[in-house]
Coordinates of C-alpha atoms and ligand atoms in Angstrom, one line a residue:
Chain F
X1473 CA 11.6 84.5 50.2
X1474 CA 14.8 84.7 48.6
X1475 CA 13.6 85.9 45.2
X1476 CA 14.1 88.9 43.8
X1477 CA 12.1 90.8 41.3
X1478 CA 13.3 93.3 38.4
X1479 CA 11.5 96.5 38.7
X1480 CA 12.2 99.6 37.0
X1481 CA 13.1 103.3 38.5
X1482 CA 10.8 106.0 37.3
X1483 CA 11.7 108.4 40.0
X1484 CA 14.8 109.4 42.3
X1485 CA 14.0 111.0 45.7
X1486 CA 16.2 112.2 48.7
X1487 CA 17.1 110.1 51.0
X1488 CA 18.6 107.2 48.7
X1489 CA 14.5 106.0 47.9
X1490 CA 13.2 105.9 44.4
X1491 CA 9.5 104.9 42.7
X1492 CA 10.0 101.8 40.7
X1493 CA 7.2 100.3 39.2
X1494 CA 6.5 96.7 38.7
X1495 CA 4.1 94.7 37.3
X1496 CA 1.9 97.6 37.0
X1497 CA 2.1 98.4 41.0
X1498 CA 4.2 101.6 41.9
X1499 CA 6.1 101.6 44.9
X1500 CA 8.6 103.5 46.9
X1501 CA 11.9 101.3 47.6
X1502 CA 15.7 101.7 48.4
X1503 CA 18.1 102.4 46.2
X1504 CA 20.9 102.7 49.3
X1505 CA 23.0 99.6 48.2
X1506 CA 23.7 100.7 44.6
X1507 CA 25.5 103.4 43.3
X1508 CA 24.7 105.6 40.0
X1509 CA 20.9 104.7 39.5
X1510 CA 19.0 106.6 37.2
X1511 CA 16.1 107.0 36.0
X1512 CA 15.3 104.0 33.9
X1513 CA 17.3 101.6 35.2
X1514 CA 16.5 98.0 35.8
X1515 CA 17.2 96.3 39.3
X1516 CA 16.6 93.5 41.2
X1517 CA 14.1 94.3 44.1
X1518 CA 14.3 92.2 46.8
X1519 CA 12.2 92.9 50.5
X1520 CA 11.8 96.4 49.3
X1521 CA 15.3 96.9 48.4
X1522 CA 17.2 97.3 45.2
X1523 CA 20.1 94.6 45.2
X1524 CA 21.6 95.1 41.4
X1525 CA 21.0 96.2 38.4
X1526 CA 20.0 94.4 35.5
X1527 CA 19.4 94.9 31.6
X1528 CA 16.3 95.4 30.7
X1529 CA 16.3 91.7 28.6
X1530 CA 17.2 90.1 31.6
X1531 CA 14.4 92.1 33.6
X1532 CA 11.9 91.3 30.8
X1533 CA 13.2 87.5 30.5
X1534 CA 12.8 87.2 34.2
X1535 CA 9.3 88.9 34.4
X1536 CA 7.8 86.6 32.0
X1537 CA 9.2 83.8 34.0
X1538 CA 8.4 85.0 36.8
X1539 CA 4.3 85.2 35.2
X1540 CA 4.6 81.8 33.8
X1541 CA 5.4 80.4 36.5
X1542 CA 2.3 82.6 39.0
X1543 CA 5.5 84.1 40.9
X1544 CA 4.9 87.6 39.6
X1545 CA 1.6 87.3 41.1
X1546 CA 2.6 85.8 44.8
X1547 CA 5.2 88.3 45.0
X1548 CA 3.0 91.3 44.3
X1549 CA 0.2 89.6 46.3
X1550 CA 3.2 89.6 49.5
X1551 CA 3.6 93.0 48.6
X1552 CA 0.0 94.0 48.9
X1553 CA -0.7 91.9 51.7
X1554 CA 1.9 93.7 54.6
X1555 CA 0.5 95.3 57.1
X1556 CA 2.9 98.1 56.3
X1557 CA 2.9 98.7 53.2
X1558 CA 0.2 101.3 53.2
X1559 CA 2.5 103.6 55.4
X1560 CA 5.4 102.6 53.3
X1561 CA 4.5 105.0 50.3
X1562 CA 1.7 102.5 48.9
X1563 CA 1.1 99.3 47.6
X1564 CA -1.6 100.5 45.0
X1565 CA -0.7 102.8 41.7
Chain Z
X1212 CA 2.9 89.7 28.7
X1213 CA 4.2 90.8 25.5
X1214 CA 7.6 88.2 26.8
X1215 CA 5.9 85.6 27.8
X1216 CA 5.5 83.5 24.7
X1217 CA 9.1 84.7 23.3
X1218 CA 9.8 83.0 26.7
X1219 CA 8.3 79.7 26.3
X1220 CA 11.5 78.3 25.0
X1221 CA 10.1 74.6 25.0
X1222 CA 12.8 74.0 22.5
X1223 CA 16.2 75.0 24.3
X1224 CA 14.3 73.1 26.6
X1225 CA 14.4 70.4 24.9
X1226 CA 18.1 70.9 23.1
X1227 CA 19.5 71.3 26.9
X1228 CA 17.8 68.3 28.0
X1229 CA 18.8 65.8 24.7
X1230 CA 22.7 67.7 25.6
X1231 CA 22.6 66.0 29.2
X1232 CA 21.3 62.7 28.0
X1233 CA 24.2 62.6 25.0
X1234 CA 26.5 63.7 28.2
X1235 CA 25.4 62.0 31.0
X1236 CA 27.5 58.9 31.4
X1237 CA 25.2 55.9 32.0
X1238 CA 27.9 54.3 34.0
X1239 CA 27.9 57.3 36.7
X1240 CA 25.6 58.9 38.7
X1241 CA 25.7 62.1 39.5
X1242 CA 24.4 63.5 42.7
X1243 CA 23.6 67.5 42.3
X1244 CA 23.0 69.4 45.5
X1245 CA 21.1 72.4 45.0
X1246 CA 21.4 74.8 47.8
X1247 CA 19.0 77.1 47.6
X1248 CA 15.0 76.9 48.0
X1249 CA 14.3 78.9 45.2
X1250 CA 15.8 76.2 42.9
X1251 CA 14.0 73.6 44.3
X1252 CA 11.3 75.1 43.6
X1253 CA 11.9 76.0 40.0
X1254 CA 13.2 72.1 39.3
X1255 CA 9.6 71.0 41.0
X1256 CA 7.4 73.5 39.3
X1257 CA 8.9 72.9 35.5
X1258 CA 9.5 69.3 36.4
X1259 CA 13.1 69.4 35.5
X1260 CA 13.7 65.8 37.1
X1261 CA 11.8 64.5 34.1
X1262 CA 14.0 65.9 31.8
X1263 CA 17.1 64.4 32.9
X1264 CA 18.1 61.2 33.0
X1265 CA 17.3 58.7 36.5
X1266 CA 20.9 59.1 37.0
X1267 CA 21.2 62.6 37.5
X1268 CA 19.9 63.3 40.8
X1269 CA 18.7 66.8 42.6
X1270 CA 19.9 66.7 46.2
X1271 CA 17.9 69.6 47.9
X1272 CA 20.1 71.5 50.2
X1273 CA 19.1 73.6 52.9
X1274 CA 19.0 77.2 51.5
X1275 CA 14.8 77.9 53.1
X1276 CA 15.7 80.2 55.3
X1277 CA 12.4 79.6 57.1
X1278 CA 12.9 75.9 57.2
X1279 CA 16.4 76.1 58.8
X1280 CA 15.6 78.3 61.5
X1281 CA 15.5 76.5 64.8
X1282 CA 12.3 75.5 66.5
X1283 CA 13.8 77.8 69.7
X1284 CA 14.5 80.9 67.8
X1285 CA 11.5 81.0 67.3
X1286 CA 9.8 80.2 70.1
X1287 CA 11.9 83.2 71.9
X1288 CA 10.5 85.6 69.0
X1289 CA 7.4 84.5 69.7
X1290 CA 8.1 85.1 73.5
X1291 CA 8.9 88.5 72.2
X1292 CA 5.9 88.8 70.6
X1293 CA 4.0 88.3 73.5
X1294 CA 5.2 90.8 75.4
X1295 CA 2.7 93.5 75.7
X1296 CA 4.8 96.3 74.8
X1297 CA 6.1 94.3 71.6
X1298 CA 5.1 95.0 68.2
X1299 CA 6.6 91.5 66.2
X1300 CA 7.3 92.4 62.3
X1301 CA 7.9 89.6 60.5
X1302 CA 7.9 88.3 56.8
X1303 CA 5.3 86.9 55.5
X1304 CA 6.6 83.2 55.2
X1305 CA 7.3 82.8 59.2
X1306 CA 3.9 83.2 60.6
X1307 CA 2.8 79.8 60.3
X1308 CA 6.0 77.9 60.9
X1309 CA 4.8 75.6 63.8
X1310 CA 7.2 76.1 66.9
X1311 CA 7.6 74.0 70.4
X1312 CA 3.2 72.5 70.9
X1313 CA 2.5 73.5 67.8
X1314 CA 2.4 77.1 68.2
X1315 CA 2.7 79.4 65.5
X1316 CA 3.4 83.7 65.6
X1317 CA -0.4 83.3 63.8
X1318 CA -1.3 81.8 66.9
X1319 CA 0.3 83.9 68.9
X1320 CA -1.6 86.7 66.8
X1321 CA -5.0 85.3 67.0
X1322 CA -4.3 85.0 70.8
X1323 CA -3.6 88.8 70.9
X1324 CA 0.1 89.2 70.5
X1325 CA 0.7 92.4 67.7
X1326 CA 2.3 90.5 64.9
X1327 CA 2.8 92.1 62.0
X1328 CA 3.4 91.0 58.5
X1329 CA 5.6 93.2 56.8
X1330 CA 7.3 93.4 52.8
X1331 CA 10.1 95.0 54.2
X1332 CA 12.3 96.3 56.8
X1333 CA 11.0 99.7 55.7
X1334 CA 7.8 99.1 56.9
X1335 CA 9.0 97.7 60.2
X1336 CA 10.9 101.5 60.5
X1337 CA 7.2 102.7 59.8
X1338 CA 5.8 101.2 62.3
X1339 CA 8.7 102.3 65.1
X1340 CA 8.0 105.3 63.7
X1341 CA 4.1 105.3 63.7
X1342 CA 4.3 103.4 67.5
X1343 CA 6.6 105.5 70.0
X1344 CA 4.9 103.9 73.0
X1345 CA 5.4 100.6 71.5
X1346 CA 8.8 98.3 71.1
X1347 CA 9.0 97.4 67.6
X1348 CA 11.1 94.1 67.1
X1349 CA 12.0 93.0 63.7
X1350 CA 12.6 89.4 63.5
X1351 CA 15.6 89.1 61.0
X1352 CA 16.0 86.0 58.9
X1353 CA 17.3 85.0 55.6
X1354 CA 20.6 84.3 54.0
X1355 CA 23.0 87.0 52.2
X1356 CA 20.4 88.1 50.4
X1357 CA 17.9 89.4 53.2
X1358 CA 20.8 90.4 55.3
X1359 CA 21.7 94.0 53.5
X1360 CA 18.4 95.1 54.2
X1361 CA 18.4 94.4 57.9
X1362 CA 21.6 96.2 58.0
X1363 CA 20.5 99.7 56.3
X1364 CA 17.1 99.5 58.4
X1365 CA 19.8 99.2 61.3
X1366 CA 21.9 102.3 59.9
X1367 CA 18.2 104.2 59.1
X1368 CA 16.9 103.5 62.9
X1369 CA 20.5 105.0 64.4
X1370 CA 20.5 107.9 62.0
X1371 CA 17.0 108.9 62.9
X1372 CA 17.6 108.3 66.3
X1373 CA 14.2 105.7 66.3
X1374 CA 15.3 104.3 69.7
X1375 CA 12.0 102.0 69.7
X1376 CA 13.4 99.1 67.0
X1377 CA 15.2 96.5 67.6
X1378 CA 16.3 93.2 65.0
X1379 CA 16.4 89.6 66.6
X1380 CA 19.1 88.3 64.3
X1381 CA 18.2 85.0 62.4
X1382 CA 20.8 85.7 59.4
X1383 CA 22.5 83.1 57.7
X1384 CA 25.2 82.6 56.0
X1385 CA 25.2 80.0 53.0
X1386 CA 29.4 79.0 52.6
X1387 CA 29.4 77.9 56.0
X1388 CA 26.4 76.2 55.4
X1389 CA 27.9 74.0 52.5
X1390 CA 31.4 73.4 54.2
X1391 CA 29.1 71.7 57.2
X1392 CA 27.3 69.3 54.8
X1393 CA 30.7 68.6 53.3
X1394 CA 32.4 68.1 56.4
X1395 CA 29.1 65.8 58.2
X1396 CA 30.2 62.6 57.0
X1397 CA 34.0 62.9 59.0
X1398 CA 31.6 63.8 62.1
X1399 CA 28.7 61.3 61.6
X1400 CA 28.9 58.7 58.7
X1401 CA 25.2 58.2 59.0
X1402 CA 25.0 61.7 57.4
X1403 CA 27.0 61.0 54.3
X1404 CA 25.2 61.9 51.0
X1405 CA 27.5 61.7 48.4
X1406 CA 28.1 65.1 46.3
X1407 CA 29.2 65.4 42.8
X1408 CA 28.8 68.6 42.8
X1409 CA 26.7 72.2 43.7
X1410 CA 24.0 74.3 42.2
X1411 CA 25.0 77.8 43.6
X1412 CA 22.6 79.9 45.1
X1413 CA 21.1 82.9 42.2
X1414 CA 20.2 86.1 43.9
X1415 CA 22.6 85.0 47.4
X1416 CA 25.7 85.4 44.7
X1417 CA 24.2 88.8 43.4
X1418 CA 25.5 89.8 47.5
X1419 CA 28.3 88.1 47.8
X1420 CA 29.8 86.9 44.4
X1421 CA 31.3 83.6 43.5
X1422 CA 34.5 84.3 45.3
X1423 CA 33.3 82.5 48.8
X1424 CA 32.8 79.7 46.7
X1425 CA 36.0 78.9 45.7
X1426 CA 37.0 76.6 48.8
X1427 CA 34.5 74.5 47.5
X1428 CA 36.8 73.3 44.2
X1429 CA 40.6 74.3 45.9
X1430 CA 40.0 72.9 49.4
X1431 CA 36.9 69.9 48.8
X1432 CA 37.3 69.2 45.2
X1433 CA 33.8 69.9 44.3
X1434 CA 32.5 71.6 41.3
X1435 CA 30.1 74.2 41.9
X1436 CA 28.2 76.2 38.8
X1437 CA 26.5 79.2 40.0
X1438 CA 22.8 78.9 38.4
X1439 CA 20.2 81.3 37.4
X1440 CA 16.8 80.5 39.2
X1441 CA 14.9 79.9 35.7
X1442 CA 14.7 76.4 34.8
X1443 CA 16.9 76.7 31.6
X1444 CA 19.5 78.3 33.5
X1445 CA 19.1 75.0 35.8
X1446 CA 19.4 72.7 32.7
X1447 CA 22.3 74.8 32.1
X1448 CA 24.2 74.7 34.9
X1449 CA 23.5 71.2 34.8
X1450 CA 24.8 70.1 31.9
X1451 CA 28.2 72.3 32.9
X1452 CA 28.2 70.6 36.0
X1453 CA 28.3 67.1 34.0
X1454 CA 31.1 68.4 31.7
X1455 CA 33.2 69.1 34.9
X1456 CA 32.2 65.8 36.3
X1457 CA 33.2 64.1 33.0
X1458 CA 36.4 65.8 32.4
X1459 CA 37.6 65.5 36.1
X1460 CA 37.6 69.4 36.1
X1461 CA 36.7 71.3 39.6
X1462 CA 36.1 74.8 39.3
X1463 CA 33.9 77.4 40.2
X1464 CA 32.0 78.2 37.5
X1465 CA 29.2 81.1 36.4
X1466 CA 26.2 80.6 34.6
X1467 CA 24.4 83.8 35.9
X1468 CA 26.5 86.0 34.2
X1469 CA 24.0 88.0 33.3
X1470 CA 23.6 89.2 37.2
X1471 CA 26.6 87.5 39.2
X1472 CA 29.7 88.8 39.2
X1473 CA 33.0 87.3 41.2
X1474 CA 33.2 89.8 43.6
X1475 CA 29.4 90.5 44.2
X1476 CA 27.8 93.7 45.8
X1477 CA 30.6 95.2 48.0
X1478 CA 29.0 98.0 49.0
X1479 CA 25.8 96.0 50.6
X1480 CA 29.2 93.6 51.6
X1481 CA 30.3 96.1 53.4
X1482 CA 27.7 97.5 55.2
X1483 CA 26.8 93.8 56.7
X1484 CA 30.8 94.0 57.7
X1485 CA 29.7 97.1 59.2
X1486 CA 26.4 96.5 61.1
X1487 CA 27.4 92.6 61.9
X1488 CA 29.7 90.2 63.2
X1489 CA 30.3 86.6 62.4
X1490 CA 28.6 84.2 65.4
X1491 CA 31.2 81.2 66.4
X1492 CA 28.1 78.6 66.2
X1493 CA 24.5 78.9 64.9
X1494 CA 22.0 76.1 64.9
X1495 CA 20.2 75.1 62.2
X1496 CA 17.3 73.0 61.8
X1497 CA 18.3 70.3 60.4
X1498 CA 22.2 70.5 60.5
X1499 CA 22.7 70.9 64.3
X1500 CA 25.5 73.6 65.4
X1501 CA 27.0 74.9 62.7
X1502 CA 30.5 76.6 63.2
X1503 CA 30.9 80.6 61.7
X1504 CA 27.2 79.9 59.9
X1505 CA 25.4 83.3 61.2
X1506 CA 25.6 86.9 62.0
X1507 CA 24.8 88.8 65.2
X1508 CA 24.7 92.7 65.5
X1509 CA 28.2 94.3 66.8
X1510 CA 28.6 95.2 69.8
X1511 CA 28.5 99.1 68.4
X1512 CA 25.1 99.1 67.7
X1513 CA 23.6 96.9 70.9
X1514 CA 21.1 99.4 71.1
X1515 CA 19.1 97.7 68.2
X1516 CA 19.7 94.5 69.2
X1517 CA 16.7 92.3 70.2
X1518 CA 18.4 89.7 72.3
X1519 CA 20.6 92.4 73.8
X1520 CA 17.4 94.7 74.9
X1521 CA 15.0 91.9 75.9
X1522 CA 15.2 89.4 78.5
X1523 CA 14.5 86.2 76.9
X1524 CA 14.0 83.1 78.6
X1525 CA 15.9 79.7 78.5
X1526 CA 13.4 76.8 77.5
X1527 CA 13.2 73.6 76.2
X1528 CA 12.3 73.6 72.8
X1529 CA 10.4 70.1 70.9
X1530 CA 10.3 69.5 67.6
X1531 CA 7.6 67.1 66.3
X1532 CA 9.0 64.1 67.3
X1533 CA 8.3 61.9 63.8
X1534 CA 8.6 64.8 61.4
X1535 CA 12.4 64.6 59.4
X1536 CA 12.9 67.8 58.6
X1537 CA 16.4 68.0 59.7
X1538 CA 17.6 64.6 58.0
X1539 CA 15.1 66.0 54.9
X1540 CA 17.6 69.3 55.1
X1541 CA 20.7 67.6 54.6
X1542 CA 19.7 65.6 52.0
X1543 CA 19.7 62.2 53.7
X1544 CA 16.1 61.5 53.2
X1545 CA 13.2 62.6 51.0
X1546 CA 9.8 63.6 51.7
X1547 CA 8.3 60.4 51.4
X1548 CA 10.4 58.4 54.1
X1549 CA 8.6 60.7 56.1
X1550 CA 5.1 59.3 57.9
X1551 CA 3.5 62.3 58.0
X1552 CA 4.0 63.8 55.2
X1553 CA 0.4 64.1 53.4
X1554 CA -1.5 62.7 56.6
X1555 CA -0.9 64.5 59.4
X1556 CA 1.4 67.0 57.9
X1557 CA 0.3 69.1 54.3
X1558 CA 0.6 72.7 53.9
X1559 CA -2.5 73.5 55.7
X1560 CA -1.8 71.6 58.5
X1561 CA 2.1 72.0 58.3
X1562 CA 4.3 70.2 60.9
X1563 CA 7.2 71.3 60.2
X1564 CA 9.0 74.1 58.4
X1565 CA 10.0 71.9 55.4
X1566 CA 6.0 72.0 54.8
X1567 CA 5.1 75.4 55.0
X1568 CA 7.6 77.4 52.7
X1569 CA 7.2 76.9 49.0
X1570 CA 10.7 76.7 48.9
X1571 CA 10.8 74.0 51.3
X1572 CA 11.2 70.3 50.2
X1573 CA 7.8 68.8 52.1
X1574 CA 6.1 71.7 50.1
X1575 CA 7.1 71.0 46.7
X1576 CA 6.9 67.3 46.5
X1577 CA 3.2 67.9 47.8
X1578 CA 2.3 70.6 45.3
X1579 CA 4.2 69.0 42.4
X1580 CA 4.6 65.1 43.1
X1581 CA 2.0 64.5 45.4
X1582 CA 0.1 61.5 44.0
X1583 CA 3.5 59.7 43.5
X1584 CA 4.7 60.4 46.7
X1585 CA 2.4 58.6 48.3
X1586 CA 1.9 55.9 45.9
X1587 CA 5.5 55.3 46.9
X1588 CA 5.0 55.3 50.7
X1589 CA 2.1 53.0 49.9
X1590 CA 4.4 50.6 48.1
X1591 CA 7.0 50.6 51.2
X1592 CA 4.7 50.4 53.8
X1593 CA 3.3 47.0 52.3
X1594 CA 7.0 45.4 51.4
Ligands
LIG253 S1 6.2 65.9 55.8 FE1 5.9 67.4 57.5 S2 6.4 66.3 59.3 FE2 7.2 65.1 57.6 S3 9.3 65.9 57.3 FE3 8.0 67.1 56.0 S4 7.5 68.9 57.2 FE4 8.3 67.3 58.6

């Protein structure tokens, strides 16, 4: 439950949230405990929060690790599975 | 995955791994605690063990947040849960963490408590939202990592004015956490485990840097390389660790470069200073009281605290009385000197924390080193 997942932005919104998509599942996050985020950018998502940035080799190095090792798929599975995540600005692309 | 054969690196695998042999001096051993869960899990799940040689040894630390939490926290939260005005959010990993006779917040659940699994402290704000009748409780657990987004789902309820959510604090702090397994053998010598050194926590140091680290090498004289959670970034921070060893060097050093800086995130930093204050004792599972190890909400913002809002009982709280969880958490024993483990206890049927989280020690030597396990405990039983 520690990990953390790169995702990238593909949308800003009021209110310090942003769309990131991941793993081919969009979904709304926080953005609150980084400064300067744009569009694009690579960060480390953890429990629906974006923690830091990254490069995008690092995100990519980490994904495919992360897929390797069936993490990816846990993770989005976790994601998926919360009973609030519907509310939250959806699980599903 | 475009990446994930560019990834397969099987031969800097292979490079790091001849690197530690040529380095490793057969005359030593070296004893390696990693802290964190996450680790453990990667050094399981690639096998990394293998690669090194028998006298380099992983000593898994306590850095699960689910496994450390004490059996009485959690039977209060799932006090709280029963309440009938009480909506319990929770991550997914602490549902089926048995507590006191075996209960469970899925228990609890299927008995008609309203537990809910949520991602995210955003969804828990959802559901104070969604629920005005209803008192929504987050329980809060996790180390540095988890903490920043209990604090800004803290800041979100008071901005809003949502005046039905409320956090029952679980958070940890890993330093503190460290200094106790360091300091155990002064207290208890039956606790000593002997410590060459420290894999530092990944995405924990993302928070908070490498800077709280530093007693570790000025105050303890312990070297402590801050790994990346892949398992070449392991190997790596391995083999540094063995150079410091070797050349009688203590420092803290950084192998995540790529994401860890010294100083960390100080704006999430600053918003836990903000939201929390440092408890004089916390206990673990495992450790016992641990001085400084854990955060409670200030005083300021009462209003969202769950032990603060909530009457909660005093009980007794049992712990499976065979299961050795807590000497399994320091890194005195390992699974197998355990009699449950793979009996009465496997990740179905879990009987303690160390079972149910995949980052937990029980959990990985079942998924990963099962059959050996208990060819071992075979082979001790019948000496
Ligand atoms: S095997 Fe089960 S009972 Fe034994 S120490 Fe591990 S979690 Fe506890």
């Amino acid at each position: 439950m520690c990990l953390a997942i790169p995702a990238q932005v593909t949308e800003l919104h009021e209110d310090t949230m942003a769309t990131v998509s991941l793993g081919g599942v969009v979904k709304r996050v926080s953005v609150a405990l980084l400064d300067d985020v744009v569009v694009g950018d690579y960060v480390l998502l953890h429990v629906g929060y974006a923690l830091h940035k990254v490069s995008e080799e690092e995100a990519q190095r980490t994904l495919a690790m992360m897929a390797e090792g069936g993490l990816l798929q846990d993770e989005l599975d976790e994601i998926a599975a919360s009973e609030g995540a519907a509310m939250a600005g959806g699980a599903g692309a | 995955m475009k990446y994930v054969d560019e990834f397969r690196d099987r031969q800097l695998a292979e490079k790091l791994a001849a690197a530690i042999r040529a380095e490793a001096d057969p005359k030593r051993i070296y004893n390696f605690m990693e802290f964190c869960g996450g680790h453990t899990h990667a050094i399981f799940r690639y096998g990394v063990q293998d690669l090194v040689p028998d006298n380099v040894n992983f000593v898994h630390g306590p850095g699960c947040p689910v496994c450390i939490l004490p059996i009485r926290r959690l039977d209060d939260a799932i006090e709280l849960a029963e309440r009938p005005e009480v909506i319990l959010c929770s991550y997914g990993d602490m549902l089926r963490v048995p507590a006191s006779k075996r209960r469970s917040l899925m228990k609890a659940k299927a008995d008609g408590a309203d537990v809910r699994m949520v991602y995210s402290t955003l969804d828990a704000l959802d559901i104070a939202r969604a629920n005005p009748d209803k008192q929504v409780v987050f329980l809060g657990i996790g180390f540095e990592t988890t903490t920043p987004p209990t604090a800004l789902a803290i800041e979100q309820a008071r901005a809003e004015g949502i005046e039905n959510f409320s956090v029952f604090c679980n958070h940890v702090l890993t330093p503190a956490a460290i200094r106790h397994i360091l300091d155990a053998p002064e207290i208890d010598p039956e606790q000593a485990v002997r410590l060459d050194g420290f894999l530092g926590p990944s995405h924990v140091s993302t928070v908070i840097g490498s800077r709280p680290y530093e007693f570790l090498s000025d105050k303890y004289a312990k070297p402590v390389v801050i790994a990346g959670f892949e398992p070449l970034d392991v190997m790596q921070s391995v083999l540094m660790l063995i150079r410091q060893v070797n050349e009688g060097r203590v420092d803290v050093e950084n192998q995540y470069t790529r994401v860890v800086t010294r100083m960390g995130n100080e704006k999430a930093q600053d918003l836990v200073a903000k939201i929390f204050e440092v408890r004089d004792t916390f206990e673990w599972r495992g450790l016992g009281s641990v001085p400084d190890s854990a955060l409670s909400i200030r005083e300021e913002y009462a209003q969202f605290d769950a032990e603060k809002r909530f009457e909660i009982s005093e009980k007794v709280s049992r712990e499976v009385k065979s299961c050795e969880c807590p000497s399994i958490l320091r890194g005195v024993k390992k699974p197998k000197d355990c009699k449950l483990f793979g009996k009465a206890c496997t990740p179905e049927s879990p009987m303690g924390s160390c079972m149910v989280s995949s980052e937990g020690a029980c959990a990985a030597y079942w998924t990963y080193r099962r059959a050996e396990t208990l060819a071992e405990m075979a082979l001790e039983a019948a000496e």
